[in-house]
């Protein structure tokens, strides 16, 4: 079946720099996308979401960009902090009840 | 603090034994979900429930059963545990409104089947 995938398993970022985490999806019917952050030993935490009729959505220090032409999703974290070190997952759904399809995750490591 | 409570937080279980993972949410969400997380495979949906009294199968339902007798509780049962069910199990809930459907996760139940 179609699924969401991630380009890089690990991303090393210097503290204060901006982070960009990429995600590709293959299901053209996907209409809702979510980014989650998961710290070690904890459950996933919602970061930001976007619907397929939007190109960009901003939150606090985070921006999600959606390019439907190439089926690509990215999460930008501004001024990355040590507390941003975690695994980041993108997920999509075509179901209004939110049965999400998750990618394998990207480990973000913030270095001083 | 409102949220999702899972129990137990961790368990070592002998193969062939029956086990129920408990999940309770106090947000009055209609939808609830069970996911398992394995290294390199991300989170995979086991079962879900759109509302009390209804359940459905997810991506990996075999060997698991669920029930949804009320809004708050959504237990996951392993009828006869096998080592391949060693995983971290996450319960989640959401209350879809329009196009937004933020799914909230519990802290997980770490299960080892030996």
mmCIF file of N, CA and C in Angstrom, chain A:
data_model
loop_
_atom_site.group_PDB
_atom_site.id
_atom_site.type_symbol
_atom_site.label_atom_id
_atom_site.label_comp_id
_atom_site.label_asym_id
_atom_site.label_seq_id
_atom_site.Cartn_x
_atom_site.Cartn_y
_atom_site.Cartn_z
ATOM 1 N N UNK A 1 0.821 -1.200 0.000
ATOM 2 C CA UNK A 1 0.000 0.000 0.000
ATOM 3 C C UNK A 1 0.852 1.246 0.000
ATOM 4 N N UNK A 2 0.235 2.378 -0.234
ATOM 5 C CA UNK A 2 0.977 3.625 -0.245
ATOM 6 C C UNK A 2 1.245 4.059 1.181
ATOM 7 N N UNK A 3 2.324 4.785 1.383
ATOM 8 C CA UNK A 3 2.701 5.176 2.745
ATOM 9 C C UNK A 3 3.501 6.462 2.703
ATOM 10 N N UNK A 4 3.658 7.025 3.877
ATOM 11 C CA UNK A 4 4.471 8.217 4.031
ATOM 12 C C UNK A 4 5.897 7.798 4.336
ATOM 13 N N UNK A 5 6.875 8.423 3.746
ATOM 14 C CA UNK A 5 8.270 8.094 4.019
ATOM 15 C C UNK A 5 9.089 9.326 4.322
ATOM 16 N N UNK A 6 10.256 9.124 4.907
ATOM 17 C CA UNK A 6 11.154 10.207 5.280
ATOM 18 C C UNK A 6 12.461 10.058 4.534
ATOM 19 N N UNK A 7 13.079 11.213 4.138
ATOM 20 C CA UNK A 7 14.292 11.142 3.362
ATOM 21 C C UNK A 7 15.495 10.738 4.187
ATOM 22 N N UNK A 8 15.658 11.297 5.399
ATOM 23 C CA UNK A 8 16.859 11.096 6.178
ATOM 24 C C UNK A 8 16.522 10.509 7.527
ATOM 25 N N UNK A 9 17.238 9.493 7.957
ATOM 26 C CA UNK A 9 16.981 8.938 9.277
ATOM 27 C C UNK A 9 17.521 9.792 10.416
ATOM 28 N N UNK A 10 18.620 10.538 10.198
ATOM 29 C CA UNK A 10 19.229 11.342 11.250
ATOM 30 C C UNK A 10 19.608 12.707 10.706
ATOM 31 N N UNK A 11 19.329 13.753 11.491
ATOM 32 C CA UNK A 11 19.671 15.107 11.127
ATOM 33 C C UNK A 11 20.414 15.751 12.288
ATOM 34 N N UNK A 12 21.650 16.182 12.046
ATOM 35 C CA UNK A 12 22.441 16.851 13.079
ATOM 36 C C UNK A 12 22.402 18.349 12.817
ATOM 37 N N UNK A 13 22.023 19.124 13.826
ATOM 38 C CA UNK A 13 21.845 20.565 13.679
ATOM 39 C C UNK A 13 22.559 21.288 14.815
ATOM 40 N N UNK A 14 23.212 22.364 14.471
ATOM 41 C CA UNK A 14 23.867 23.155 15.520
ATOM 42 C C UNK A 14 22.833 24.052 16.202
ATOM 43 N N UNK A 15 22.983 24.171 17.489
ATOM 44 C CA UNK A 15 22.077 25.002 18.269
ATOM 45 C C UNK A 15 22.011 26.413 17.691
ATOM 46 N N UNK A 16 20.811 26.910 17.524
ATOM 47 C CA UNK A 16 20.616 28.240 16.970
ATOM 48 C C UNK A 16 20.338 28.261 15.478
ATOM 49 N N UNK A 17 20.725 27.184 14.798
ATOM 50 C CA UNK A 17 20.455 27.093 13.366
ATOM 51 C C UNK A 17 19.008 26.673 13.133
ATOM 52 N N UNK A 18 18.583 26.832 11.894
ATOM 53 C CA UNK A 18 17.251 26.347 11.511
ATOM 54 C C UNK A 18 17.347 24.889 11.068
ATOM 55 N N UNK A 19 16.310 24.111 11.383
ATOM 56 C CA UNK A 19 16.244 22.698 10.983
ATOM 57 C C UNK A 19 15.185 22.543 9.910
ATOM 58 N N UNK A 20 15.475 21.668 8.976
ATOM 59 C CA UNK A 20 14.460 21.324 7.972
ATOM 60 C C UNK A 20 14.376 19.808 7.903
ATOM 61 N N UNK A 21 13.205 19.294 8.188
ATOM 62 C CA UNK A 21 12.956 17.854 8.134
ATOM 63 C C UNK A 21 12.007 17.596 6.973
ATOM 64 N N UNK A 22 12.396 16.677 6.113
ATOM 65 C CA UNK A 22 11.624 16.424 4.905
ATOM 66 C C UNK A 22 10.837 15.121 4.980
ATOM 67 N N UNK A 23 9.784 15.084 4.212
ATOM 68 C CA UNK A 23 8.917 13.910 4.195
ATOM 69 C C UNK A 23 8.265 13.812 2.816
ATOM 70 N N UNK A 24 8.275 12.609 2.251
ATOM 71 C CA UNK A 24 7.600 12.377 0.981
ATOM 72 C C UNK A 24 6.401 11.478 1.214
ATOM 73 N N UNK A 25 5.342 11.743 0.525
ATOM 74 C CA UNK A 25 4.180 10.862 0.606
ATOM 75 C C UNK A 25 3.807 10.428 -0.800
ATOM 76 N N UNK A 26 3.152 9.291 -0.883
ATOM 77 C CA UNK A 26 2.863 8.748 -2.217
ATOM 78 C C UNK A 26 1.371 8.693 -2.534
ATOM 79 N N UNK A 27 0.546 8.836 -1.515
ATOM 80 C CA UNK A 27 -0.891 8.733 -1.739
ATOM 81 C C UNK A 27 -1.460 10.087 -2.156
ATOM 82 N N UNK A 28 -1.815 10.225 -3.404
ATOM 83 C CA UNK A 28 -2.322 11.503 -3.902
ATOM 84 C C UNK A 28 -3.665 11.869 -3.279
ATOM 85 N N UNK A 29 -4.313 10.894 -2.659
ATOM 86 C CA UNK A 29 -5.605 11.158 -2.013
ATOM 87 C C UNK A 29 -5.454 11.680 -0.592
ATOM 88 N N UNK A 30 -4.235 11.696 -0.069
ATOM 89 C CA UNK A 30 -4.017 12.197 1.295
ATOM 90 C C UNK A 30 -4.437 13.653 1.381
ATOM 91 N N UNK A 31 -5.194 13.981 2.408
ATOM 92 C CA UNK A 31 -5.670 15.360 2.496
ATOM 93 C C UNK A 31 -5.398 16.013 3.841
ATOM 94 N N UNK A 32 -4.714 15.310 4.721
ATOM 95 C CA UNK A 32 -4.445 15.888 6.037
ATOM 96 C C UNK A 32 -3.119 15.337 6.511
ATOM 97 N N UNK A 33 -2.244 16.235 6.971
ATOM 98 C CA UNK A 33 -0.885 15.857 7.333
ATOM 99 C C UNK A 33 -0.550 16.419 8.706
ATOM 100 N N UNK A 34 0.182 15.623 9.469
ATOM 101 C CA UNK A 34 0.527 16.046 10.837
ATOM 102 C C UNK A 34 2.001 15.756 11.093
ATOM 103 N N UNK A 35 2.618 16.628 11.839
ATOM 104 C CA UNK A 35 3.976 16.382 12.347
ATOM 105 C C UNK A 35 3.901 16.128 13.849
ATOM 106 N N UNK A 36 4.628 15.084 14.274
ATOM 107 C CA UNK A 36 4.726 14.757 15.689
ATOM 108 C C UNK A 36 6.185 14.763 16.115
ATOM 109 N N UNK A 37 6.384 15.082 17.383
ATOM 110 C CA UNK A 37 7.701 15.020 18.006
ATOM 111 C C UNK A 37 7.653 13.949 19.090
ATOM 112 N N UNK A 38 8.665 13.093 19.118
ATOM 113 C CA UNK A 38 8.690 12.062 20.155
ATOM 114 C C UNK A 38 10.036 12.076 20.860
ATOM 115 N N UNK A 39 10.017 12.409 22.124
ATOM 116 C CA UNK A 39 11.223 12.352 22.945
ATOM 117 C C UNK A 39 11.382 10.939 23.491
ATOM 118 N N UNK A 40 12.606 10.623 23.832
ATOM 119 C CA UNK A 40 12.935 9.266 24.270
ATOM 120 C C UNK A 40 12.070 8.835 25.451
ATOM 121 N N UNK A 41 11.426 7.681 25.298
ATOM 122 C CA UNK A 41 10.622 7.134 26.387
ATOM 123 C C UNK A 41 9.256 7.761 26.557
ATOM 124 N N UNK A 42 8.865 8.619 25.623
ATOM 125 C CA UNK A 42 7.573 9.295 25.741
ATOM 126 C C UNK A 42 6.702 9.036 24.513
ATOM 127 N N UNK A 43 5.456 9.400 24.626
ATOM 128 C CA UNK A 43 4.548 9.281 23.503
ATOM 129 C C UNK A 43 4.713 10.437 22.534
ATOM 130 N N UNK A 44 4.261 10.267 21.298
ATOM 131 C CA UNK A 44 4.344 11.355 20.306
ATOM 132 C C UNK A 44 3.528 12.565 20.744
ATOM 133 N N UNK A 45 4.097 13.745 20.482
ATOM 134 C CA UNK A 45 3.403 14.995 20.791
ATOM 135 C C UNK A 45 3.082 15.709 19.498
ATOM 136 N N UNK A 46 1.862 16.185 19.374
ATOM 137 C CA UNK A 46 1.443 16.952 18.205
ATOM 138 C C UNK A 46 2.260 18.242 18.094
ATOM 139 N N UNK A 47 2.737 18.526 16.877
ATOM 140 C CA UNK A 47 3.454 19.784 16.645
ATOM 141 C C UNK A 47 2.591 20.733 15.823
ATOM 142 N N UNK A 48 2.240 20.287 14.624
ATOM 143 C CA UNK A 48 1.505 21.145 13.705
ATOM 144 C C UNK A 48 0.853 20.276 12.644
ATOM 145 N N UNK A 49 -0.241 20.771 12.090
ATOM 146 C CA UNK A 49 -0.914 20.032 11.028
ATOM 147 C C UNK A 49 -1.201 20.959 9.854
ATOM 148 N N UNK A 50 -1.545 20.342 8.727
ATOM 149 C CA UNK A 50 -1.864 21.116 7.537
ATOM 150 C C UNK A 50 -2.797 20.293 6.673
ATOM 151 N N UNK A 51 -3.701 21.003 6.007
ATOM 152 C CA UNK A 51 -4.622 20.324 5.115
ATOM 153 C C UNK A 51 -4.153 20.484 3.688
ATOM 154 N N UNK A 52 -4.635 19.631 2.795
ATOM 155 C CA UNK A 52 -4.119 19.600 1.429
ATOM 156 C C UNK A 52 -4.455 20.857 0.632
ATOM 157 N N UNK A 53 -5.413 21.662 1.087
ATOM 158 C CA UNK A 53 -5.732 22.889 0.359
ATOM 159 C C UNK A 53 -4.887 24.089 0.838
ATOM 160 N N UNK A 54 -3.873 23.782 1.643
ATOM 161 C CA UNK A 54 -2.974 24.815 2.134
ATOM 162 C C UNK A 54 -1.554 24.506 1.669
ATOM 163 N N UNK A 55 -0.721 25.557 1.503
ATOM 164 C CA UNK A 55 0.669 25.364 1.136
ATOM 165 C C UNK A 55 1.600 25.528 2.332
ATOM 166 N N UNK A 56 1.131 26.288 3.292
ATOM 167 C CA UNK A 56 2.017 26.658 4.400
ATOM 168 C C UNK A 56 1.182 26.920 5.633
ATOM 169 N N UNK A 57 1.745 26.536 6.777
ATOM 170 C CA UNK A 57 1.094 26.851 8.045
ATOM 171 C C UNK A 57 2.177 27.084 9.075
ATOM 172 N N UNK A 58 1.984 28.118 9.879
ATOM 173 C CA UNK A 58 3.017 28.467 10.853
ATOM 174 C C UNK A 58 2.506 28.300 12.260
ATOM 175 N N UNK A 59 3.435 27.854 13.124
ATOM 176 C CA UNK A 59 3.146 27.789 14.548
ATOM 177 C C UNK A 59 4.250 28.535 15.281
ATOM 178 N N UNK A 60 4.388 28.206 16.546
ATOM 179 C CA UNK A 60 5.442 28.853 17.313
ATOM 180 C C UNK A 60 6.783 28.207 16.974
ATOM 181 N N UNK A 61 7.657 28.904 16.290
ATOM 182 C CA UNK A 61 8.990 28.450 15.851
ATOM 183 C C UNK A 61 8.951 27.335 14.817
ATOM 184 N N UNK A 62 7.792 26.904 14.420
ATOM 185 C CA UNK A 62 7.703 25.843 13.412
ATOM 186 C C UNK A 62 6.835 26.285 12.245
ATOM 187 N N UNK A 63 7.227 25.789 11.064
ATOM 188 C CA UNK A 63 6.463 26.037 9.847
ATOM 189 C C UNK A 63 6.375 24.731 9.085
ATOM 190 N N UNK A 64 5.202 24.402 8.606
ATOM 191 C CA UNK A 64 5.037 23.229 7.753
ATOM 192 C C UNK A 64 4.731 23.724 6.340
ATOM 193 N N UNK A 65 5.442 23.136 5.378
ATOM 194 C CA UNK A 65 5.235 23.459 3.976
ATOM 195 C C UNK A 65 4.757 22.210 3.249
ATOM 196 N N UNK A 66 3.789 22.386 2.389
ATOM 197 C CA UNK A 66 3.231 21.274 1.633
ATOM 198 C C UNK A 66 3.334 21.578 0.143
ATOM 199 N N UNK A 67 3.971 20.686 -0.582
ATOM 200 C CA UNK A 67 4.070 20.799 -2.038
ATOM 201 C C UNK A 67 3.347 19.613 -2.646
ATOM 202 N N UNK A 68 2.128 19.847 -3.056
ATOM 203 C CA UNK A 68 1.302 18.749 -3.563
ATOM 204 C C UNK A 68 1.767 18.263 -4.927
ATOM 205 N N UNK A 69 2.424 19.134 -5.676
ATOM 206 C CA UNK A 69 2.888 18.763 -7.017
ATOM 207 C C UNK A 69 3.872 17.598 -6.954
ATOM 208 N N UNK A 70 4.786 17.677 -5.978
ATOM 209 C CA UNK A 70 5.794 16.622 -5.845
ATOM 210 C C UNK A 70 5.542 15.743 -4.622
ATOM 211 N N UNK A 71 4.393 15.916 -4.001
ATOM 212 C CA UNK A 71 4.014 15.123 -2.825
ATOM 213 C C UNK A 71 5.103 15.178 -1.755
ATOM 214 N N UNK A 72 5.396 16.371 -1.317
ATOM 215 C CA UNK A 72 6.469 16.592 -0.365
ATOM 216 C C UNK A 72 5.997 17.496 0.766
ATOM 217 N N UNK A 73 6.420 17.131 1.954
ATOM 218 C CA UNK A 73 6.057 17.857 3.161
ATOM 219 C C UNK A 73 7.346 18.160 3.921
ATOM 220 N N UNK A 74 7.446 19.340 4.486
ATOM 221 C CA UNK A 74 8.627 19.638 5.294
ATOM 222 C C UNK A 74 8.238 20.361 6.568
ATOM 223 N N UNK A 75 9.064 20.163 7.574
ATOM 224 C CA UNK A 75 8.904 20.849 8.856
ATOM 225 C C UNK A 75 10.143 21.691 9.091
ATOM 226 N N UNK A 76 9.960 22.972 9.287
ATOM 227 C CA UNK A 76 11.062 23.872 9.563
ATOM 228 C C UNK A 76 10.987 24.309 11.022
ATOM 229 N N UNK A 77 12.093 24.159 11.721
ATOM 230 C CA UNK A 77 12.185 24.607 13.112
ATOM 231 C C UNK A 77 13.176 25.760 13.151
ATOM 232 N N UNK A 78 12.725 26.897 13.605
ATOM 233 C CA UNK A 78 13.586 28.070 13.677
ATOM 234 C C UNK A 78 14.389 28.079 14.982
ATOM 235 N N UNK A 79 15.641 28.528 14.872
ATOM 236 C CA UNK A 79 16.506 28.674 16.050
ATOM 237 C C UNK A 79 16.463 27.425 16.924
ATOM 238 N N UNK A 80 16.920 26.323 16.369
ATOM 239 C CA UNK A 80 16.829 25.023 17.032
ATOM 240 C C UNK A 80 17.500 25.044 18.408
ATOM 241 N N UNK A 81 16.826 24.456 19.352
ATOM 242 C CA UNK A 81 17.287 24.422 20.741
ATOM 243 C C UNK A 81 17.558 22.987 21.174
ATOM 244 N N UNK A 82 18.353 22.805 22.230
ATOM 245 C CA UNK A 82 18.616 21.431 22.704
ATOM 246 C C UNK A 82 17.339 20.645 22.979
ATOM 247 N N UNK A 83 16.307 21.316 23.442
ATOM 248 C CA UNK A 83 15.033 20.643 23.715
ATOM 249 C C UNK A 83 14.324 20.160 22.473
ATOM 250 N N UNK A 84 14.811 20.534 21.309
ATOM 251 C CA UNK A 84 14.222 20.065 20.053
ATOM 252 C C UNK A 84 14.776 18.703 19.652
ATOM 253 N N UNK A 85 15.789 18.227 20.349
ATOM 254 C CA UNK A 85 16.333 16.901 20.052
ATOM 255 C C UNK A 85 15.260 15.848 20.312
ATOM 256 N N UNK A 86 14.937 15.105 19.274
ATOM 257 C CA UNK A 86 13.853 14.116 19.369
ATOM 258 C C UNK A 86 13.735 13.417 18.019
ATOM 259 N N UNK A 87 12.821 12.471 17.946
ATOM 260 C CA UNK A 87 12.451 11.872 16.659
ATOM 261 C C UNK A 87 11.198 12.580 16.170
ATOM 262 N N UNK A 88 11.215 12.964 14.905
ATOM 263 C CA UNK A 88 10.082 13.666 14.312
ATOM 264 C C UNK A 88 9.428 12.756 13.270
ATOM 265 N N UNK A 89 8.124 12.638 13.380
ATOM 266 C CA UNK A 89 7.351 11.812 12.462
ATOM 267 C C UNK A 89 6.390 12.684 11.661
ATOM 268 N N UNK A 90 6.296 12.397 10.365
ATOM 269 C CA UNK A 90 5.175 12.940 9.614
ATOM 270 C C UNK A 90 4.149 11.823 9.457
ATOM 271 N N UNK A 91 2.928 12.208 9.305
ATOM 272 C CA UNK A 91 1.853 11.243 9.140
ATOM 273 C C UNK A 91 0.781 11.850 8.259
ATOM 274 N N UNK A 92 0.075 10.992 7.554
ATOM 275 C CA UNK A 92 -0.990 11.490 6.691
ATOM 276 C C UNK A 92 -2.224 10.627 6.840
ATOM 277 N N UNK A 93 -3.328 11.143 6.375
ATOM 278 C CA UNK A 93 -4.557 10.365 6.367
ATOM 279 C C UNK A 93 -5.462 10.841 5.254
ATOM 280 N N UNK A 94 -6.248 9.903 4.759
ATOM 281 C CA UNK A 94 -7.296 10.251 3.807
ATOM 282 C C UNK A 94 -8.652 10.083 4.465
ATOM 283 N N UNK A 95 -8.616 9.776 5.745
ATOM 284 C CA UNK A 95 -9.817 9.413 6.496
ATOM 285 C C UNK A 95 -10.127 10.523 7.490
ATOM 286 N N UNK A 96 -11.327 11.050 7.453
ATOM 287 C CA UNK A 96 -11.684 12.153 8.345
ATOM 288 C C UNK A 96 -11.615 11.735 9.802
ATOM 289 N N UNK A 97 -11.613 10.440 10.068
ATOM 290 C CA UNK A 97 -11.506 9.978 11.442
ATOM 291 C C UNK A 97 -10.062 9.762 11.861
ATOM 292 N N UNK A 98 -9.138 10.122 10.980
ATOM 293 C CA UNK A 98 -7.753 10.237 11.413
ATOM 294 C C UNK A 98 -6.993 8.963 11.655
ATOM 295 N N UNK A 99 -7.218 7.937 10.876
ATOM 296 C CA UNK A 99 -6.386 6.752 10.996
ATOM 297 C C UNK A 99 -5.092 7.051 10.251
ATOM 298 N N UNK A 100 -4.097 7.465 11.016
ATOM 299 C CA UNK A 100 -2.878 7.993 10.436
ATOM 300 C C UNK A 100 -1.940 6.917 9.908
ATOM 301 N N UNK A 101 -1.252 7.255 8.821
ATOM 302 C CA UNK A 101 -0.165 6.432 8.288
ATOM 303 C C UNK A 101 1.128 7.168 8.601
ATOM 304 N N UNK A 102 1.989 6.561 9.421
ATOM 305 C CA UNK A 102 3.206 7.214 9.876
ATOM 306 C C UNK A 102 4.416 6.808 9.046
ATOM 307 N N UNK A 103 5.348 7.739 8.903
ATOM 308 C CA UNK A 103 6.658 7.420 8.386
ATOM 309 C C UNK A 103 7.515 6.839 9.506
ATOM 310 N N UNK A 104 8.726 6.414 9.151
ATOM 311 C CA UNK A 104 9.610 5.754 10.126
ATOM 312 C C UNK A 104 10.236 6.729 11.114
ATOM 313 N N UNK A 105 10.274 8.019 10.796
ATOM 314 C CA UNK A 105 10.807 9.009 11.722
ATOM 315 C C UNK A 105 12.188 9.500 11.355
ATOM 316 N N UNK A 106 12.519 10.726 11.751
ATOM 317 C CA UNK A 106 13.845 11.316 11.602
ATOM 318 C C UNK A 106 14.347 11.721 12.972
ATOM 319 N N UNK A 107 15.535 11.251 13.312
ATOM 320 C CA UNK A 107 16.158 11.623 14.586
ATOM 321 C C UNK A 107 16.858 12.961 14.403
ATOM 322 N N UNK A 108 16.480 13.954 15.171
ATOM 323 C CA UNK A 108 17.146 15.256 15.142
ATOM 324 C C UNK A 108 18.048 15.368 16.372
ATOM 325 N N UNK A 109 19.313 15.640 16.121
ATOM 326 C CA UNK A 109 20.289 15.790 17.199
ATOM 327 C C UNK A 109 20.803 17.216 17.166
ATOM 328 N N UNK A 110 20.620 17.928 18.258
ATOM 329 C CA UNK A 110 21.060 19.317 18.336
ATOM 330 C C UNK A 110 22.395 19.371 19.069
ATOM 331 N N UNK A 111 23.389 19.917 18.393
ATOM 332 C CA UNK A 111 24.733 19.991 18.975
ATOM 333 C C UNK A 111 25.035 21.418 19.428
ATOM 334 N N UNK A 112 25.808 21.560 20.494
ATOM 335 C CA UNK A 112 26.112 22.908 21.013
ATOM 336 C C UNK A 112 27.047 23.687 20.097
#
